[in-house]
mmCIF file of C-alpha atoms in Angstrom:
data_model
loop_
_atom_site.group_PDB
_atom_site.id
_atom_site.type_symbol
_atom_site.label_atom_id
_atom_site.label_comp_id
_atom_site.label_asym_id
_atom_site.label_seq_id
_atom_site.Cartn_x
_atom_site.Cartn_y
_atom_site.Cartn_z
ATOM 1 C CA UNK A 1 0.000 0.000 0.000
ATOM 2 C CA UNK A 2 1.475 3.332 -1.088
ATOM 3 C CA UNK A 3 1.289 6.641 0.718
ATOM 4 C CA UNK A 4 1.591 9.345 -1.917
ATOM 5 C CA UNK A 5 1.802 12.129 0.671
ATOM 6 C CA UNK A 6 5.135 10.915 2.046
ATOM 7 C CA UNK A 7 8.205 12.758 0.800
ATOM 8 C CA UNK A 8 11.781 11.768 1.469
ATOM 9 C CA UNK A 9 15.206 12.818 0.262
ATOM 10 C CA UNK A 10 17.352 10.537 -1.862
ATOM 11 C CA UNK A 11 20.619 10.975 -3.658
ATOM 12 C CA UNK A 12 20.651 11.414 -7.422
ATOM 13 C CA UNK A 13 23.902 11.550 -9.337
ATOM 14 C CA UNK A 14 24.201 14.832 -11.175
ATOM 15 C CA UNK A 15 26.362 13.653 -14.041
ATOM 16 C CA UNK A 16 25.154 10.238 -15.074
ATOM 17 C CA UNK A 17 22.186 9.491 -12.827
ATOM 18 C CA UNK A 18 23.659 6.126 -11.939
ATOM 19 C CA UNK A 19 24.484 4.643 -8.566
ATOM 20 C CA UNK A 20 27.242 7.083 -7.727
ATOM 21 C CA UNK A 21 29.939 4.464 -8.132
ATOM 22 C CA UNK A 22 32.095 3.144 -10.888
ATOM 23 C CA UNK A 23 30.144 0.364 -12.557
ATOM 24 C CA UNK A 24 32.552 -2.545 -12.341
ATOM 25 C CA UNK A 25 30.782 -4.990 -14.658
ATOM 26 C CA UNK A 26 32.612 -3.661 -17.705
ATOM 27 C CA UNK A 27 36.302 -3.205 -18.403
ATOM 28 C CA UNK A 28 36.868 0.129 -20.135
ATOM 29 C CA UNK A 29 40.152 1.058 -21.735
ATOM 30 C CA UNK A 30 40.055 4.810 -22.211
ATOM 31 C CA UNK A 31 42.949 6.192 -24.245
ATOM 32 C CA UNK A 32 42.579 9.812 -23.199
ATOM 33 C CA UNK A 33 41.264 9.574 -19.639
ATOM 34 C CA UNK A 34 42.592 7.761 -16.585
ATOM 35 C CA UNK A 35 39.358 6.179 -15.418
ATOM 36 C CA UNK A 36 37.582 2.837 -15.513
ATOM 37 C CA UNK A 37 34.493 4.175 -17.229
ATOM 38 C CA UNK A 38 34.098 7.097 -19.556
ATOM 39 C CA UNK A 39 30.796 8.187 -17.994
ATOM 40 C CA UNK A 40 32.348 9.411 -14.746
ATOM 41 C CA UNK A 41 35.059 12.081 -15.185
ATOM 42 C CA UNK A 42 36.645 11.396 -11.800
ATOM 43 C CA UNK A 43 36.542 7.828 -10.459
ATOM 44 C CA UNK A 44 37.417 9.046 -6.975
ATOM 45 C CA UNK A 45 34.597 11.562 -6.619
ATOM 46 C CA UNK A 46 30.865 11.152 -6.871
ATOM 47 C CA UNK A 47 28.806 14.272 -7.389
ATOM 48 C CA UNK A 48 25.302 14.361 -5.954
ATOM 49 C CA UNK A 49 22.465 16.803 -5.815
ATOM 50 C CA UNK A 50 19.627 16.347 -3.393
ATOM 51 C CA UNK A 51 16.080 16.210 -4.697
ATOM 52 C CA UNK A 52 12.752 16.101 -2.911
ATOM 53 C CA UNK A 53 10.671 13.276 -4.332
ATOM 54 C CA UNK A 54 7.803 11.092 -3.216
ATOM 55 C CA UNK A 55 8.816 7.732 -1.817
ATOM 56 C CA UNK A 56 6.762 4.557 -1.507
ATOM 57 C CA UNK A 57 5.605 3.858 2.040
ATOM 58 C CA UNK A 58 7.760 0.746 2.442
ATOM 59 C CA UNK A 59 10.832 3.008 2.082
ATOM 60 C CA UNK A 60 9.967 5.216 5.080
ATOM 61 C CA UNK A 61 12.254 3.376 7.450
ATOM 62 C CA UNK A 62 15.149 3.578 4.992
ATOM 63 C CA UNK A 63 15.449 7.238 3.983
ATOM 64 C CA UNK A 64 19.169 7.311 4.778
ATOM 65 C CA UNK A 65 21.670 5.720 2.405
ATOM 66 C CA UNK A 66 24.042 2.957 3.426
ATOM 67 C CA UNK A 67 27.454 2.201 1.999
ATOM 68 C CA UNK A 68 29.813 -0.743 1.620
ATOM 69 C CA UNK A 69 33.184 -1.392 0.050
ATOM 70 C CA UNK A 70 32.802 -4.073 -2.581
ATOM 71 C CA UNK A 71 33.786 -5.042 -6.115
ATOM 72 C CA UNK A 72 30.234 -5.161 -7.532
ATOM 73 C CA UNK A 73 27.385 -2.759 -6.780
ATOM 74 C CA UNK A 74 24.611 -4.687 -8.541
ATOM 75 C CA UNK A 75 23.395 -6.874 -5.627
ATOM 76 C CA UNK A 76 22.842 -3.703 -3.629
ATOM 77 C CA UNK A 77 21.344 -1.453 -6.294
ATOM 78 C CA UNK A 78 19.762 -3.434 -9.107
ATOM 79 C CA UNK A 79 17.112 -5.927 -10.096
ATOM 80 C CA UNK A 80 16.772 -7.603 -13.460
ATOM 81 C CA UNK A 81 13.281 -8.820 -14.310
ATOM 82 C CA UNK A 82 13.018 -11.475 -17.010
ATOM 83 C CA UNK A 83 10.098 -11.652 -19.420
ATOM 84 C CA UNK A 84 8.617 -14.385 -17.220
ATOM 85 C CA UNK A 85 8.763 -12.222 -14.089
ATOM 86 C CA UNK A 86 11.754 -14.040 -12.587
ATOM 87 C CA UNK A 87 14.041 -11.660 -10.695
ATOM 88 C CA UNK A 88 17.824 -11.631 -10.430
ATOM 89 C CA UNK A 89 20.348 -8.870 -9.800
ATOM 90 C CA UNK A 90 22.309 -9.256 -13.016
ATOM 91 C CA UNK A 91 22.035 -10.817 -16.474
ATOM 92 C CA UNK A 92 24.910 -13.173 -15.604
ATOM 93 C CA UNK A 93 23.218 -14.721 -12.587
ATOM 94 C CA UNK A 94 21.645 -18.162 -12.774
ATOM 95 C CA UNK A 95 18.667 -19.209 -10.721
ATOM 96 C CA UNK A 96 16.151 -16.692 -9.380
ATOM 97 C CA UNK A 97 15.332 -14.656 -6.292
ATOM 98 C CA UNK A 98 11.624 -15.110 -6.927
ATOM 99 C CA UNK A 99 8.901 -14.312 -9.440
ATOM 100 C CA UNK A 100 7.320 -10.880 -9.435
ATOM 101 C CA UNK A 101 4.022 -12.361 -10.637
ATOM 102 C CA UNK A 102 3.887 -14.686 -7.634
ATOM 103 C CA UNK A 103 5.606 -12.823 -4.793
ATOM 104 C CA UNK A 104 5.665 -9.261 -3.505
ATOM 105 C CA UNK A 105 8.582 -7.067 -4.425
ATOM 106 C CA UNK A 106 9.705 -6.647 -0.812
ATOM 107 C CA UNK A 107 9.685 -10.439 -0.269
ATOM 108 C CA UNK A 108 12.012 -10.818 -3.261
ATOM 109 C CA UNK A 109 14.293 -7.861 -2.510
ATOM 110 C CA UNK A 110 14.697 -8.879 1.119
ATOM 111 C CA UNK A 111 14.720 -12.642 0.517
ATOM 112 C CA UNK A 112 17.280 -14.935 2.109
ATOM 113 C CA UNK A 113 18.887 -15.584 -1.297
ATOM 114 C CA UNK A 114 19.300 -11.846 -1.899
ATOM 115 C CA UNK A 115 20.883 -11.370 1.531
ATOM 116 C CA UNK A 116 23.325 -14.238 0.955
ATOM 117 C CA UNK A 117 24.392 -12.803 -2.403
ATOM 118 C CA UNK A 118 25.006 -9.382 -0.857
ATOM 119 C CA UNK A 119 26.908 -10.943 2.024
ATOM 120 C CA UNK A 120 29.146 -12.917 -0.354
ATOM 121 C CA UNK A 121 29.750 -9.893 -2.563
ATOM 122 C CA UNK A 122 30.645 -7.706 0.403
ATOM 123 C CA UNK A 123 33.147 -10.392 1.454
ATOM 124 C CA UNK A 124 34.780 -10.261 -1.984
ATOM 125 C CA UNK A 125 33.340 -13.584 -3.109
ATOM 126 C CA UNK A 126 31.102 -14.733 -5.932
ATOM 127 C CA UNK A 127 27.907 -16.374 -4.753
ATOM 128 C CA UNK A 128 27.045 -19.650 -6.517
ATOM 129 C CA UNK A 129 24.274 -17.859 -8.431
ATOM 130 C CA UNK A 130 26.979 -15.628 -9.915
ATOM 131 C CA UNK A 131 29.062 -18.567 -11.175
ATOM 132 C CA UNK A 132 26.261 -20.732 -12.573
ATOM 133 C CA UNK A 133 27.135 -20.577 -16.266
ATOM 134 C CA UNK A 134 30.456 -18.796 -16.162
ATOM 135 C CA UNK A 135 29.347 -15.506 -17.642
ATOM 136 C CA UNK A 136 30.178 -13.145 -14.775
ATOM 137 C CA UNK A 137 33.023 -10.819 -15.820
ATOM 138 C CA UNK A 138 34.564 -11.199 -12.361
ATOM 139 C CA UNK A 139 35.425 -14.790 -13.187
ATOM 140 C CA UNK A 140 37.947 -13.345 -15.621
ATOM 141 C CA UNK A 141 39.021 -10.012 -14.152
ATOM 142 C CA UNK A 142 40.249 -8.571 -10.835
ATOM 143 C CA UNK A 143 37.764 -7.768 -8.087
ATOM 144 C CA UNK A 144 38.668 -4.256 -7.023
ATOM 145 C CA UNK A 145 36.670 -2.855 -4.134
ATOM 146 C CA UNK A 146 34.932 0.480 -4.622
ATOM 147 C CA UNK A 147 32.670 2.450 -2.253
ATOM 148 C CA UNK A 148 29.042 1.594 -3.045
ATOM 149 C CA UNK A 149 26.216 3.815 -1.823
ATOM 150 C CA UNK A 150 22.780 2.221 -1.788
ATOM 151 C CA UNK A 151 19.270 2.454 -0.399
ATOM 152 C CA UNK A 152 18.624 -0.730 1.634
ATOM 153 C CA UNK A 153 14.870 -0.947 0.986
ATOM 154 C CA UNK A 154 14.747 -0.663 -2.776
ATOM 155 C CA UNK A 155 16.850 -0.801 -5.953
ATOM 156 C CA UNK A 156 17.823 2.316 -7.848
ATOM 157 C CA UNK A 157 18.378 0.387 -11.093
ATOM 158 C CA UNK A 158 15.951 -1.819 -13.014
ATOM 159 C CA UNK A 159 16.616 -3.914 -16.088
ATOM 160 C CA UNK A 160 13.440 -5.206 -17.719
ATOM 161 C CA UNK A 161 13.485 -7.856 -20.436
ATOM 162 C CA UNK A 162 11.032 -7.836 -23.308
ATOM 163 C CA UNK A 163 9.772 -11.292 -24.398
ATOM 164 C CA UNK A 164 11.905 -13.333 -26.802
ATOM 165 C CA UNK A 165 9.171 -13.125 -29.434
ATOM 166 C CA UNK A 166 9.602 -9.389 -29.894
ATOM 167 C CA UNK A 167 12.417 -9.006 -32.421
ATOM 168 C CA UNK A 168 12.250 -7.775 -35.991
ATOM 169 C CA UNK A 169 15.020 -10.201 -37.003
ATOM 170 C CA UNK A 170 13.211 -13.513 -37.251
ATOM 171 C CA UNK A 171 9.899 -12.116 -36.049
ATOM 172 C CA UNK A 172 7.607 -13.751 -33.515
ATOM 173 C CA UNK A 173 8.388 -17.293 -34.744
ATOM 174 C CA UNK A 174 12.155 -17.358 -35.362
ATOM 175 C CA UNK A 175 14.019 -20.239 -36.953
ATOM 176 C CA UNK A 176 17.734 -21.066 -37.268
ATOM 177 C CA UNK A 177 17.580 -19.546 -40.757
ATOM 178 C CA UNK A 178 15.873 -16.257 -39.825
ATOM 179 C CA UNK A 179 17.288 -15.283 -36.393
ATOM 180 C CA UNK A 180 20.843 -14.083 -35.763
ATOM 181 C CA UNK A 181 22.889 -17.274 -35.683
ATOM 182 C CA UNK A 182 24.417 -16.681 -32.224
ATOM 183 C CA UNK A 183 21.110 -15.665 -30.619
ATOM 184 C CA UNK A 184 19.220 -18.166 -28.423
ATOM 185 C CA UNK A 185 16.217 -17.423 -30.663
ATOM 186 C CA UNK A 186 17.949 -19.392 -33.416
ATOM 187 C CA UNK A 187 17.839 -22.787 -31.687
ATOM 188 C CA UNK A 188 15.580 -25.401 -33.338
ATOM 189 C CA UNK A 189 13.587 -26.035 -30.155
ATOM 190 C CA UNK A 190 12.896 -22.343 -29.495
ATOM 191 C CA UNK A 191 10.290 -21.817 -26.778
ATOM 192 C CA UNK A 192 8.353 -18.558 -26.965
ATOM 193 C CA UNK A 193 7.837 -16.404 -23.879
ATOM 194 C CA UNK A 194 4.328 -15.491 -22.845
ATOM 195 C CA UNK A 195 4.054 -11.724 -23.221
ATOM 196 C CA UNK A 196 3.239 -10.294 -19.776
ATOM 197 C CA UNK A 197 5.511 -7.269 -20.138
ATOM 198 C CA UNK A 198 2.912 -4.628 -19.359
ATOM 199 C CA UNK A 199 1.686 -6.551 -16.308
ATOM 200 C CA UNK A 200 5.259 -6.644 -15.004
ATOM 201 C CA UNK A 201 5.722 -2.941 -15.779
ATOM 202 C CA UNK A 202 2.617 -2.119 -13.735
ATOM 203 C CA UNK A 203 4.065 -4.018 -10.762
ATOM 204 C CA UNK A 204 7.329 -2.072 -11.061
ATOM 205 C CA UNK A 205 5.819 1.364 -11.598
ATOM 206 C CA UNK A 206 5.737 2.178 -7.866
ATOM 207 C CA UNK A 207 9.557 2.208 -7.891
ATOM 208 C CA UNK A 208 9.796 4.997 -10.467
ATOM 209 C CA UNK A 209 10.066 7.856 -7.898
ATOM 210 C CA UNK A 210 13.340 6.436 -6.554
ATOM 211 C CA UNK A 211 14.766 5.050 -9.775
ATOM 212 C CA UNK A 212 17.961 6.503 -11.235
ATOM 213 C CA UNK A 213 18.558 3.931 -13.998
ATOM 214 C CA UNK A 214 16.139 2.052 -16.243
ATOM 215 C CA UNK A 215 17.220 -0.398 -18.930
ATOM 216 C CA UNK A 216 14.913 -2.247 -21.307
ATOM 217 C CA UNK A 217 16.569 -5.258 -22.860
ATOM 218 C CA UNK A 218 16.051 -8.951 -23.573
ATOM 219 C CA UNK A 219 16.238 -11.060 -26.739
ATOM 220 C CA UNK A 220 14.243 -8.408 -28.512
ATOM 221 C CA UNK A 221 14.150 -5.103 -30.383
ATOM 222 C CA UNK A 222 12.604 -2.373 -28.265
ATOM 223 C CA UNK A 223 11.766 -0.009 -31.147
ATOM 224 C CA UNK A 224 9.887 -2.663 -33.128
ATOM 225 C CA UNK A 225 6.144 -1.899 -33.138
ATOM 226 C CA UNK A 226 6.666 0.967 -30.645
ATOM 227 C CA UNK A 227 7.082 -1.469 -27.767
ATOM 228 C CA UNK A 228 9.460 0.687 -25.743
ATOM 229 C CA UNK A 229 6.969 3.552 -25.626
ATOM 230 C CA UNK A 230 4.184 1.259 -24.391
ATOM 231 C CA UNK A 231 6.413 0.077 -21.554
ATOM 232 C CA UNK A 232 7.519 3.609 -20.627
ATOM 233 C CA UNK A 233 3.903 4.771 -20.542
ATOM 234 C CA UNK A 234 2.907 1.857 -18.297
ATOM 235 C CA UNK A 235 5.777 2.609 -15.916
ATOM 236 C CA UNK A 236 4.821 6.279 -15.743
ATOM 237 C CA UNK A 237 8.283 7.237 -16.991
ATOM 238 C CA UNK A 238 7.245 10.636 -18.380
ATOM 239 C CA UNK A 239 7.002 12.187 -14.932
ATOM 240 C CA UNK A 240 10.520 11.106 -14.001
ATOM 241 C CA UNK A 241 12.324 11.275 -17.351
ATOM 242 C CA UNK A 242 14.620 14.081 -16.209
ATOM 243 C CA UNK A 243 15.814 12.237 -13.088
ATOM 244 C CA UNK A 244 16.027 8.678 -14.457
ATOM 245 C CA UNK A 245 18.709 7.616 -16.913
ATOM 246 C CA UNK A 246 17.429 5.310 -19.671
ATOM 247 C CA UNK A 247 19.555 2.813 -21.587
ATOM 248 C CA UNK A 248 18.936 0.016 -24.076
ATOM 249 C CA UNK A 249 20.445 -2.082 -26.848
ATOM 250 C CA UNK A 250 19.011 -1.807 -30.356
ATOM 251 C CA UNK A 251 19.882 -3.237 -33.756
ATOM 252 C CA UNK A 252 18.845 0.176 -35.213
ATOM 253 C CA UNK A 253 17.085 -1.376 -38.215
ATOM 254 C CA UNK A 254 13.673 0.115 -37.371
ATOM 255 C CA UNK A 255 15.074 3.166 -35.552
ATOM 256 C CA UNK A 256 13.827 5.507 -38.292
ATOM 257 C CA UNK A 257 12.999 9.207 -38.223
ATOM 258 C CA UNK A 258 9.568 8.928 -36.485
ATOM 259 C CA UNK A 259 11.000 6.578 -33.845
ATOM 260 C CA UNK A 260 13.960 8.857 -33.234
ATOM 261 C CA UNK A 261 11.792 11.954 -32.894
ATOM 262 C CA UNK A 262 9.612 10.241 -30.325
ATOM 263 C CA UNK A 263 12.570 8.798 -28.424
ATOM 264 C CA UNK A 264 14.488 12.093 -28.267
ATOM 265 C CA UNK A 265 11.501 13.669 -26.497
ATOM 266 C CA UNK A 266 10.704 10.664 -24.270
ATOM 267 C CA UNK A 267 14.212 9.971 -22.938
ATOM 268 C CA UNK A 268 16.242 13.177 -22.586
ATOM 269 C CA UNK A 269 18.834 11.463 -20.365
ATOM 270 C CA UNK A 270 19.750 8.293 -22.219
ATOM 271 C CA UNK A 271 22.376 6.036 -23.704
ATOM 272 C CA UNK A 272 21.695 3.677 -26.592
ATOM 273 C CA UNK A 273 23.956 0.785 -27.581
ATOM 274 C CA UNK A 274 23.607 -0.005 -31.274
ATOM 275 C CA UNK A 275 24.497 -3.627 -32.038
ATOM 276 C CA UNK A 276 26.049 -3.892 -35.493
ATOM 277 C CA UNK A 277 28.524 -6.824 -35.329
ATOM 278 C CA UNK A 278 30.005 -6.051 -38.768
ATOM 279 C CA UNK A 279 31.576 -3.401 -40.968
ATOM 280 C CA UNK A 280 30.663 -4.890 -44.358
ATOM 281 C CA UNK A 281 27.423 -5.966 -46.052
ATOM 282 C CA UNK A 282 28.669 -9.517 -46.451
ATOM 283 C CA UNK A 283 29.486 -10.084 -42.798
ATOM 284 C CA UNK A 284 26.351 -8.283 -41.642
ATOM 285 C CA UNK A 285 24.114 -10.655 -43.603
ATOM 286 C CA UNK A 286 25.965 -13.675 -42.218
ATOM 287 C CA UNK A 287 25.334 -12.476 -38.673
ATOM 288 C CA UNK A 288 22.047 -10.581 -38.909
ATOM 289 C CA UNK A 289 20.412 -12.418 -41.845
ATOM 290 C CA UNK A 290 18.948 -9.205 -43.292
ATOM 291 C CA UNK A 291 20.416 -6.930 -46.014
ATOM 292 C CA UNK A 292 20.011 -3.910 -43.752
ATOM 293 C CA UNK A 293 23.565 -2.707 -43.176
ATOM 294 C CA UNK A 294 23.143 0.577 -45.105
ATOM 295 C CA UNK A 295 19.868 1.323 -43.328
ATOM 296 C CA UNK A 296 21.455 0.744 -39.928
ATOM 297 C CA UNK A 297 24.359 3.081 -40.658
ATOM 298 C CA UNK A 298 22.004 5.751 -42.040
ATOM 299 C CA UNK A 299 19.765 5.564 -38.955
ATOM 300 C CA UNK A 300 22.707 5.892 -36.581
ATOM 301 C CA UNK A 301 24.116 8.845 -38.511
ATOM 302 C CA UNK A 302 20.737 10.571 -38.353
ATOM 303 C CA UNK A 303 20.482 10.029 -34.607
ATOM 304 C CA UNK A 304 24.030 11.297 -34.088
ATOM 305 C CA UNK A 305 23.021 14.480 -35.893
ATOM 306 C CA UNK A 306 19.680 15.081 -34.152
ATOM 307 C CA UNK A 307 20.166 13.847 -30.572
ATOM 308 C CA UNK A 308 20.159 16.408 -27.763
ATOM 309 C CA UNK A 309 22.554 17.110 -24.914
ATOM 310 C CA UNK A 310 22.271 14.294 -22.401
ATOM 311 C CA UNK A 311 21.626 11.699 -25.101
ATOM 312 C CA UNK A 312 24.526 9.415 -25.960
ATOM 313 C CA UNK A 313 25.256 6.284 -27.939
ATOM 314 C CA UNK A 314 27.865 3.564 -28.290
ATOM 315 C CA UNK A 315 28.420 0.797 -30.815
ATOM 316 C CA UNK A 316 28.239 -2.792 -29.553
ATOM 317 C CA UNK A 317 29.729 -5.858 -31.223
ATOM 318 C CA UNK A 318 29.350 -9.543 -30.426
ATOM 319 C CA UNK A 319 32.591 -11.168 -31.535
ATOM 320 C CA UNK A 320 33.068 -14.646 -32.999
ATOM 321 C CA UNK A 321 34.999 -16.311 -35.805
ATOM 322 C CA UNK A 322 32.536 -14.992 -38.392
ATOM 323 C CA UNK A 323 33.396 -11.340 -37.701
ATOM 324 C CA UNK A 324 36.693 -11.487 -35.780
ATOM 325 C CA UNK A 325 38.578 -10.270 -38.859
ATOM 326 C CA UNK A 326 36.518 -7.058 -38.778
ATOM 327 C CA UNK A 327 37.053 -6.301 -35.081
ATOM 328 C CA UNK A 328 39.707 -3.629 -35.616
ATOM 329 C CA UNK A 329 37.702 -1.850 -38.364
ATOM 330 C CA UNK A 330 34.758 -1.877 -35.936
ATOM 331 C CA UNK A 331 36.706 0.630 -33.845
ATOM 332 C CA UNK A 332 37.090 2.861 -36.896
ATOM 333 C CA UNK A 333 33.396 2.591 -37.765
ATOM 334 C CA UNK A 334 32.353 3.575 -34.250
ATOM 335 C CA UNK A 335 34.714 6.564 -34.275
ATOM 336 C CA UNK A 336 33.492 7.668 -37.720
ATOM 337 C CA UNK A 337 29.867 7.488 -36.559
ATOM 338 C CA UNK A 338 30.615 9.729 -33.588
ATOM 339 C CA UNK A 339 29.990 7.077 -30.953
ATOM 340 C CA UNK A 340 31.231 7.699 -27.422
ATOM 341 C CA UNK A 341 32.517 4.162 -27.070
ATOM 342 C CA UNK A 342 32.751 0.808 -28.797
ATOM 343 C CA UNK A 343 31.885 -2.396 -26.948
ATOM 344 C CA UNK A 344 33.177 -5.900 -27.584
ATOM 345 C CA UNK A 345 31.698 -9.026 -26.067
ATOM 346 C CA UNK A 346 32.687 -12.566 -27.106
ATOM 347 C CA UNK A 347 29.944 -14.858 -28.351
ATOM 348 C CA UNK A 348 29.157 -17.421 -25.656
ATOM 349 C CA UNK A 349 26.738 -20.316 -25.401
ATOM 350 C CA UNK A 350 25.621 -19.282 -21.929
ATOM 351 C CA UNK A 351 26.581 -22.659 -20.508
ATOM 352 C CA UNK A 352 24.023 -24.428 -22.705
ATOM 353 C CA UNK A 353 26.655 -26.432 -24.566
ATOM 354 C CA UNK A 354 25.259 -25.541 -27.994
ATOM 355 C CA UNK A 355 27.283 -27.714 -30.357
ATOM 356 C CA UNK A 356 26.502 -25.500 -33.355
ATOM 357 C CA UNK A 357 28.290 -22.534 -31.732
ATOM 358 C CA UNK A 358 31.423 -24.314 -30.569
ATOM 359 C CA UNK A 359 33.501 -23.786 -33.705
ATOM 360 C CA UNK A 360 32.547 -20.124 -34.166
ATOM 361 C CA UNK A 361 32.748 -18.917 -30.562
ATOM 362 C CA UNK A 362 35.939 -18.529 -28.547
ATOM 363 C CA UNK A 363 37.093 -21.976 -27.478
ATOM 364 C CA UNK A 364 40.115 -23.984 -26.364
ATOM 365 C CA UNK A 365 41.622 -24.067 -29.867
ATOM 366 C CA UNK A 366 41.225 -20.436 -30.967
ATOM 367 C CA UNK A 367 41.368 -18.302 -27.797
ATOM 368 C CA UNK A 368 44.899 -17.111 -28.619
ATOM 369 C CA UNK A 369 43.572 -15.436 -31.764
ATOM 370 C CA UNK A 370 40.852 -13.660 -29.770
ATOM 371 C CA UNK A 371 43.464 -12.461 -27.286
ATOM 372 C CA UNK A 372 45.656 -11.168 -30.129
ATOM 373 C CA UNK A 373 42.756 -9.262 -31.696
ATOM 374 C CA UNK A 374 41.862 -7.777 -28.321
ATOM 375 C CA UNK A 375 45.315 -6.192 -28.125
ATOM 376 C CA UNK A 376 44.853 -4.781 -31.623
ATOM 377 C CA UNK A 377 41.471 -3.198 -30.931
ATOM 378 C CA UNK A 378 42.774 -1.613 -27.724
ATOM 379 C CA UNK A 379 45.680 -0.161 -29.683
ATOM 380 C CA UNK A 380 43.296 1.082 -32.383
ATOM 381 C CA UNK A 381 41.128 2.708 -29.711
ATOM 382 C CA UNK A 382 44.154 4.669 -28.511
ATOM 383 C CA UNK A 383 44.877 5.748 -32.065
ATOM 384 C CA UNK A 384 41.308 6.866 -32.772
ATOM 385 C CA UNK A 385 40.773 8.356 -29.303
ATOM 386 C CA UNK A 386 37.635 6.336 -28.593
ATOM 387 C CA UNK A 387 36.971 4.261 -25.457
ATOM 388 C CA UNK A 388 37.113 0.513 -26.017
ATOM 389 C CA UNK A 389 34.852 -1.345 -23.591
ATOM 390 C CA UNK A 390 35.378 -5.060 -23.047
ATOM 391 C CA UNK A 391 32.354 -6.547 -21.353
ATOM 392 C CA UNK A 392 34.507 -9.616 -20.796
ATOM 393 C CA UNK A 393 37.974 -10.486 -22.111
ATOM 394 C CA UNK A 394 37.612 -11.764 -25.667
ATOM 395 C CA UNK A 395 39.544 -14.907 -24.721
ATOM 396 C CA UNK A 396 37.231 -15.388 -21.725
ATOM 397 C CA UNK A 397 38.621 -17.797 -19.114
ATOM 398 C CA UNK A 398 40.756 -19.882 -21.478
ATOM 399 C CA UNK A 399 44.196 -18.371 -20.686
ATOM 400 C CA UNK A 400 43.717 -19.120 -16.966
ATOM 401 C CA UNK A 401 42.377 -22.576 -17.706
ATOM 402 C CA UNK A 402 45.363 -23.353 -19.881
ATOM 403 C CA UNK A 403 47.661 -22.560 -16.944
ATOM 404 C CA UNK A 404 46.105 -25.283 -14.814
ATOM 405 C CA UNK A 405 45.403 -27.777 -17.576
ATOM 406 C CA UNK A 406 41.648 -27.298 -17.265
ATOM 407 C CA UNK A 407 40.907 -27.071 -20.971
ATOM 408 C CA UNK A 408 38.843 -30.074 -21.946
ATOM 409 C CA UNK A 409 35.622 -30.930 -23.712
ATOM 410 C CA UNK A 410 33.456 -31.278 -20.617
ATOM 411 C CA UNK A 411 32.132 -27.773 -19.787
ATOM 412 C CA UNK A 412 30.933 -28.780 -16.308
ATOM 413 C CA UNK A 413 34.361 -30.131 -15.395
ATOM 414 C CA UNK A 414 36.279 -27.196 -16.790
ATOM 415 C CA UNK A 415 34.151 -24.682 -14.887
ATOM 416 C CA UNK A 416 34.744 -26.615 -11.680
ATOM 417 C CA UNK A 417 38.489 -26.503 -12.248
ATOM 418 C CA UNK A 418 38.390 -22.785 -13.067
ATOM 419 C CA UNK A 419 36.384 -21.992 -9.934
ATOM 420 C CA UNK A 420 38.855 -23.969 -7.855
ATOM 421 C CA UNK A 421 41.632 -21.860 -9.402
ATOM 422 C CA UNK A 422 39.765 -18.655 -8.547
ATOM 423 C CA UNK A 423 39.176 -19.818 -4.983
ATOM 424 C CA UNK A 424 42.919 -20.252 -4.493
#
């Protein structure tokens, strides 16, 4: 039950409207700035302004912020809600804290599982939910503690997934021939999500007054059929659009002039990540299936020209053997488009053991080539003066596994060996 007449004071970051800490779930190599992420000009200082806003009643006992020193802020500040309503704190977590359609938000946020994850993270450890399929970047990179400020009773960041049926590449009934080949939508036994997105959005709308970051994601395209605007309207985003930072990934195919005009007004404080995965028509069709490369580039150029102050974009690339040879030119393309960064993330099977991906994704026989290309794109980023962001090392865990002889065909066994290495 909400009490609309209650007002409290919360902290809102003046610059980037995020949590007030360096976000440690990405490695950023910035050639012209000594910082871990290009969004915060000084990693040692966090700039706040205080704002009077209405708080939900369940937050009344928690109007003062808390702080911890830890390597990852997400368990303290974020929830990720899948299309099914299942809640985690991060896209790399396995398992669930609960289902928003079956349990109250407070029961999920304050659940025993959530407390154990926070306790492990504060102790510098990865909870078992964070090591389930090996995707967490902190399996492959140092865990450096940073001061994390958070509100104990509620998250300040939400990531909401659209259903896996909502993508313009492959449509509502994708097949291995019509969906992007590395996407889970391309598997032969694809199972469609039930679309309950707006019901979930209604259940989350009470958090909008305290939210500083909103991301809409999933195996989907948010601008297809105006879906993003339906979700924002259901959340009541309009009222808070100047205090809440919006971010999302898009393939930019349907991000045409009418969509851009509407988005520029709806999300004045935003960052879009345009997934391209190629620099040539030929490679684009191999990855994306559609002959839309020219349209994508034209749409991004138009947005770069018309976007307002406070609106930013980066280029994102999923890297595998199909497009690895274009990784360095991807840096040039991003710089030429005026992007504020270029992301690289290695294609991964998510622990599913997809046999069809083994030869094209980074593996035990080709990881050295991915590592070599990573060095080249970092060097090219320095040359072009554009931040290169590595979501995870392109060679993933394989260099460490090679050191302990853990490279083998059994994924379950090799993860166990890698986790034992990390524990030591």
